[in-house]
XYZ file of C-alpha atoms in Angstrom:
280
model
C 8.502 -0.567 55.723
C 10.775 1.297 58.346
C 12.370 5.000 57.067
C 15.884 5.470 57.025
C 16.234 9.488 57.957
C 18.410 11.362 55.716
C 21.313 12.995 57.660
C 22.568 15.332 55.163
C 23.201 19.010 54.122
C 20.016 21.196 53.795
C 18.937 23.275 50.486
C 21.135 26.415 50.947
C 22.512 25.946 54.301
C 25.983 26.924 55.745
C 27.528 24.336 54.829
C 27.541 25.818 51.172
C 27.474 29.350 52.262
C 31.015 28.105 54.105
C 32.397 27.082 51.038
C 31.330 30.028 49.173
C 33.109 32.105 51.622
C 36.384 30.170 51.707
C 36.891 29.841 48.185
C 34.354 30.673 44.936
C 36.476 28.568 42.297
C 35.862 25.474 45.246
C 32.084 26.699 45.304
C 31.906 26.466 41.236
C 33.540 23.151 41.067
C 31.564 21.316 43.845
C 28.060 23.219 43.706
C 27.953 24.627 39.931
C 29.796 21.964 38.166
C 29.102 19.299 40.280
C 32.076 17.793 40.141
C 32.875 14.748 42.627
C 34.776 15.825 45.788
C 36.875 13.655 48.182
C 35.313 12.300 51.326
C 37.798 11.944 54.284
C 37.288 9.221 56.868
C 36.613 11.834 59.354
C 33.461 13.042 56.815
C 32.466 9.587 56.514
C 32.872 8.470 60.415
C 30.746 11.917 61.171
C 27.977 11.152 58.701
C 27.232 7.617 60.469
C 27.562 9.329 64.070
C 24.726 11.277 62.903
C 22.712 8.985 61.350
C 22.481 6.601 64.150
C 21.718 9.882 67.074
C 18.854 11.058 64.173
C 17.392 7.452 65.095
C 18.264 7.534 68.237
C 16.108 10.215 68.885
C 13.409 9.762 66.439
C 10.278 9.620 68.497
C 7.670 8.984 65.475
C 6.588 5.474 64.521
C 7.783 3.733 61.210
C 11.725 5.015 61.475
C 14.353 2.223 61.565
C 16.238 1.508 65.658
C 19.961 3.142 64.922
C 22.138 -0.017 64.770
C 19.671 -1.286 61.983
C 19.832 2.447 60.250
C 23.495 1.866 60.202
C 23.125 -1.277 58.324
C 20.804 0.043 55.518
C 23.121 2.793 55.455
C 26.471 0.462 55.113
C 24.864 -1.380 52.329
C 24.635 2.091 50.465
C 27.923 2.849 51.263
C 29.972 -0.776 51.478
C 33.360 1.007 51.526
C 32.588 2.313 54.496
C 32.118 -0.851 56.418
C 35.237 -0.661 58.655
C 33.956 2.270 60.304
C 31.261 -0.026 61.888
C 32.450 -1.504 64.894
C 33.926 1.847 65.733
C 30.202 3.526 65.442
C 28.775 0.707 67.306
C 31.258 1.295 70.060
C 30.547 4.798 70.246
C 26.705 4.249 70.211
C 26.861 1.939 73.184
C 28.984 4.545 75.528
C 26.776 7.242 74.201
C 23.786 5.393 75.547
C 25.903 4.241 79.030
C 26.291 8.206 79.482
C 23.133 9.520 78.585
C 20.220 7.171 79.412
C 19.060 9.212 82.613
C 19.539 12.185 81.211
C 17.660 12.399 77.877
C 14.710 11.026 80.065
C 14.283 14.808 81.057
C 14.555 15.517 77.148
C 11.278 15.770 74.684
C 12.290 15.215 71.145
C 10.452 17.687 69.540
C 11.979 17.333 65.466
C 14.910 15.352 64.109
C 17.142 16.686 60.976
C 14.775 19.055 60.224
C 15.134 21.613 57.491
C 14.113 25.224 58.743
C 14.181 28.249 55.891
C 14.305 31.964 55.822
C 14.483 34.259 53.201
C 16.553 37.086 53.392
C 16.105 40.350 51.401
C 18.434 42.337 49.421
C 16.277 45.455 47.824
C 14.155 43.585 45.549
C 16.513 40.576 45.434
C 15.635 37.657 48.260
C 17.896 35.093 48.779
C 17.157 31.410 50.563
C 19.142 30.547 53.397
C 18.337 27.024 55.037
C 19.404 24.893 57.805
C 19.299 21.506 58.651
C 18.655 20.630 62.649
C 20.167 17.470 63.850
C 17.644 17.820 66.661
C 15.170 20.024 68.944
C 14.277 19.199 72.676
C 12.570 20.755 74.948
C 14.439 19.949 78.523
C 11.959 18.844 81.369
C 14.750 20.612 83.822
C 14.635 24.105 82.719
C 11.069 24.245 80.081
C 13.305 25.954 77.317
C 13.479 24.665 73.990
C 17.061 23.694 72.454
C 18.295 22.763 69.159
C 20.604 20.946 69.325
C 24.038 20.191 67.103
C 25.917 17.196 67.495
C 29.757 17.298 66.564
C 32.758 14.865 66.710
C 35.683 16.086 67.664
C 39.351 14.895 68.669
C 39.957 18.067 70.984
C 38.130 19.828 73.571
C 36.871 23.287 73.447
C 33.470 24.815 72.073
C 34.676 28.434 71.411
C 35.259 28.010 67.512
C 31.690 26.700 67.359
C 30.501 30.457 68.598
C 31.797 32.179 65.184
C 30.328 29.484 63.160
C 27.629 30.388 60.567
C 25.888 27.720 60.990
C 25.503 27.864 64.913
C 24.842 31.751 64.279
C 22.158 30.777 61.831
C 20.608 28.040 64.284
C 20.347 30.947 67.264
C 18.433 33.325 65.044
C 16.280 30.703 63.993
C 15.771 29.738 67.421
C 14.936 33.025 68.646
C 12.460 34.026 65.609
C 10.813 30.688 66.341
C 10.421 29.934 69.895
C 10.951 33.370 71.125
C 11.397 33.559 74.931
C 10.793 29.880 75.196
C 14.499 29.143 73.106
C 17.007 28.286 75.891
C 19.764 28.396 72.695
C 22.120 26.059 70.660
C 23.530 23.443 72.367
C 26.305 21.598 71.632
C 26.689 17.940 71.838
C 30.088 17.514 72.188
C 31.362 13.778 70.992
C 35.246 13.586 71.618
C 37.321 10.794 70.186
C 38.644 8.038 71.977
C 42.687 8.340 72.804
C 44.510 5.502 74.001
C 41.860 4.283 76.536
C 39.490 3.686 74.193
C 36.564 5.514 76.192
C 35.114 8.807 74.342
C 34.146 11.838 75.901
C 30.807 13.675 76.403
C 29.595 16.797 77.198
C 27.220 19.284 76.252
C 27.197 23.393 76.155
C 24.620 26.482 75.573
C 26.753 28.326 72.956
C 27.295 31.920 74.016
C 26.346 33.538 70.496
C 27.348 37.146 70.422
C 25.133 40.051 69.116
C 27.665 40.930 66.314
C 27.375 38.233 64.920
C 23.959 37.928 65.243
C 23.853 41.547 63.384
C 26.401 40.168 60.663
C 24.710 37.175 59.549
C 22.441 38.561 57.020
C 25.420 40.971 55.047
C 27.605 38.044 55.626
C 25.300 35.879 53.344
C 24.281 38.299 51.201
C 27.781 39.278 50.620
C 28.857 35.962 49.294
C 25.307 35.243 47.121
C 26.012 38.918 45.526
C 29.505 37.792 44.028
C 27.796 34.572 43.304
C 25.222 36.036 41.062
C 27.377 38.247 39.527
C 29.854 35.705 38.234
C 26.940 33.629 37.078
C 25.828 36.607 35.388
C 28.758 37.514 33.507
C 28.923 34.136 32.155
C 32.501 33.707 33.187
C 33.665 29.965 33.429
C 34.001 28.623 36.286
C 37.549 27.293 35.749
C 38.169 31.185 35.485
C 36.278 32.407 38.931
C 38.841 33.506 41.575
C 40.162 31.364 44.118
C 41.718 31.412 47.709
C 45.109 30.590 47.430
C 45.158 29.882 51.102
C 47.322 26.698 52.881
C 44.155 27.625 54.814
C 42.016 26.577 52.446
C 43.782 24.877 49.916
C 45.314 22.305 51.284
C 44.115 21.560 55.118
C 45.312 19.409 57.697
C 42.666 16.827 56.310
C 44.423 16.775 53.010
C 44.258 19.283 49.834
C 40.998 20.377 47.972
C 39.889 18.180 45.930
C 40.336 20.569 42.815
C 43.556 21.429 43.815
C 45.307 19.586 40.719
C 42.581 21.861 38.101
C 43.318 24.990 40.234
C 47.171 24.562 39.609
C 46.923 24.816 35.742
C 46.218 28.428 33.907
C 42.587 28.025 32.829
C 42.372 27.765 28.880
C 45.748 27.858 28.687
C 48.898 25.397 28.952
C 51.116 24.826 31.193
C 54.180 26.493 29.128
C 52.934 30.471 29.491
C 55.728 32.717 30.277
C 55.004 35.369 33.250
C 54.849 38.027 30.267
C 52.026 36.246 28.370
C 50.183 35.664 31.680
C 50.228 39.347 32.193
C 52.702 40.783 34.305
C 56.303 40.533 34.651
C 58.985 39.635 36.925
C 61.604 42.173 37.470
């Protein structure tokens, strides 16, 4: 029976680290608690995008062709159906654009879950990423991995303070050493008017700060982790962002924004005074 590859977020990867350093009552809800988050369109579209590339580019025998990955996948996930002729769409002008060139391309993993541990004294702490894909390009000899992302607007700068791109050079580097060419960016823009999306692809320009910050970045946030675990304090009680960065973005608000509004253990009818400070 053909494999269905699974697209999504690794162990401990930055996708959780991100969370935990936007907001740590948003970490204990969704990773602690468990409790069920919204999934925007945009999530949802994504997730399929990458599902049918991990096929795509899935050179091992016994993996499902990507239109017929998509379909396993939609019967998972029926409300997610109308996204399907839209994905289809984008497949077929993703394979128009690229078929020459990923002949000079040597698939060399799909969504493949690297790990490092990273010390803190005697404390060590996982850190994992997921790899949407690895090549090794026929033009230059250098090894890539390789990060595929949607997007409705141009521009890859953002991408080169991301902690997950950070994390992906470092890997790359500690792996393939002077063979790593870097992280490249598959860049999959949205469709205007026209219809027709837009492709392009760039070697991220990762600086050495950030390079140098990654590990007291992580270990930051995983130190006030462990210490609220430790203390036992609810998470309904763990301090939060208060950010219209954070908690409410232009995809929408957090998902525990309505929980986050009321006074933990408490109702809705404290005074200022009883809350602990006062008004003047």
């Amino acid at each position: 029976m053909s494999k269905l590859i699974d697209p999504g977020q690794s162990t401990w990867g930055s996708s959780r680290h991100d969370v935990l350093g936007r907001c740590l009552r948003m970490y204990g809800y969704s990773y602690v608690l468990e409790e069920p988050r919204t999934t925007t369109e945009a999530q949802m579209f994504g997730t399929l995008i990458h599902l049918v590339l991990a096929h795509h580019y899935m050179e091992e025998d016994g993996y499902l062709d990507p239109l017929d990955a998509l379909a396993v996948k939609l019967e998972d996930e029926p409300d997610w159906e109308y996204l399907a002729p839209r994905v289809k769409e984008f497949y077929q002008q993703y394979c128009d654009e690229y078929a020459y060139a990923d002949k000079g391309w040597t698939s060399l993993a799909v969504e493949k879950e690297l790990k490092m541990q990273l010390w803190d004294g005697e404390d060590s702490y996982l850190y994992t990423q997921r790899l949407d894909l690895i090549v090794r390009s026929a033009s230059t000899g250098k090894v890539y991995i390789v990060d595929h992302k949607t997007a409705s607007r141009p521009g890859i700068r953002p991408f080169e303070v991301s902690l997950q791109m950070v994390g992906c050079q470092i890997f790359g580097e500690q792996i393939y050493g002077r063979e790593f060419g870097g992280v490249l960016i598959n860049l999959l823009r949205k469709p205007g008017k026209d219809g027709v999306w837009k492709f392009s692809r760039h070697v991220l320009d990762i600086g050495e700060g950030f390079k140098a910050a990654f590990k007291p970045s992580v270990l930051r946030r995983r130190r006030e982790l462990a210490k609220l675990e430790a203390n036992g304090i609810p998470v309904s009680s763990w301090p939060m962002a208060i950010s219209n960065q954070i908690c409410w973005t232009r995809y929408g608000p957090c998902s525990y924004i309505a929980k986050c509004r009321q006074v933990a253990d408490t109702t809705p009818t404290q005074t200022s005074t009883e809350l602990g400070f006062k008004i003047p």
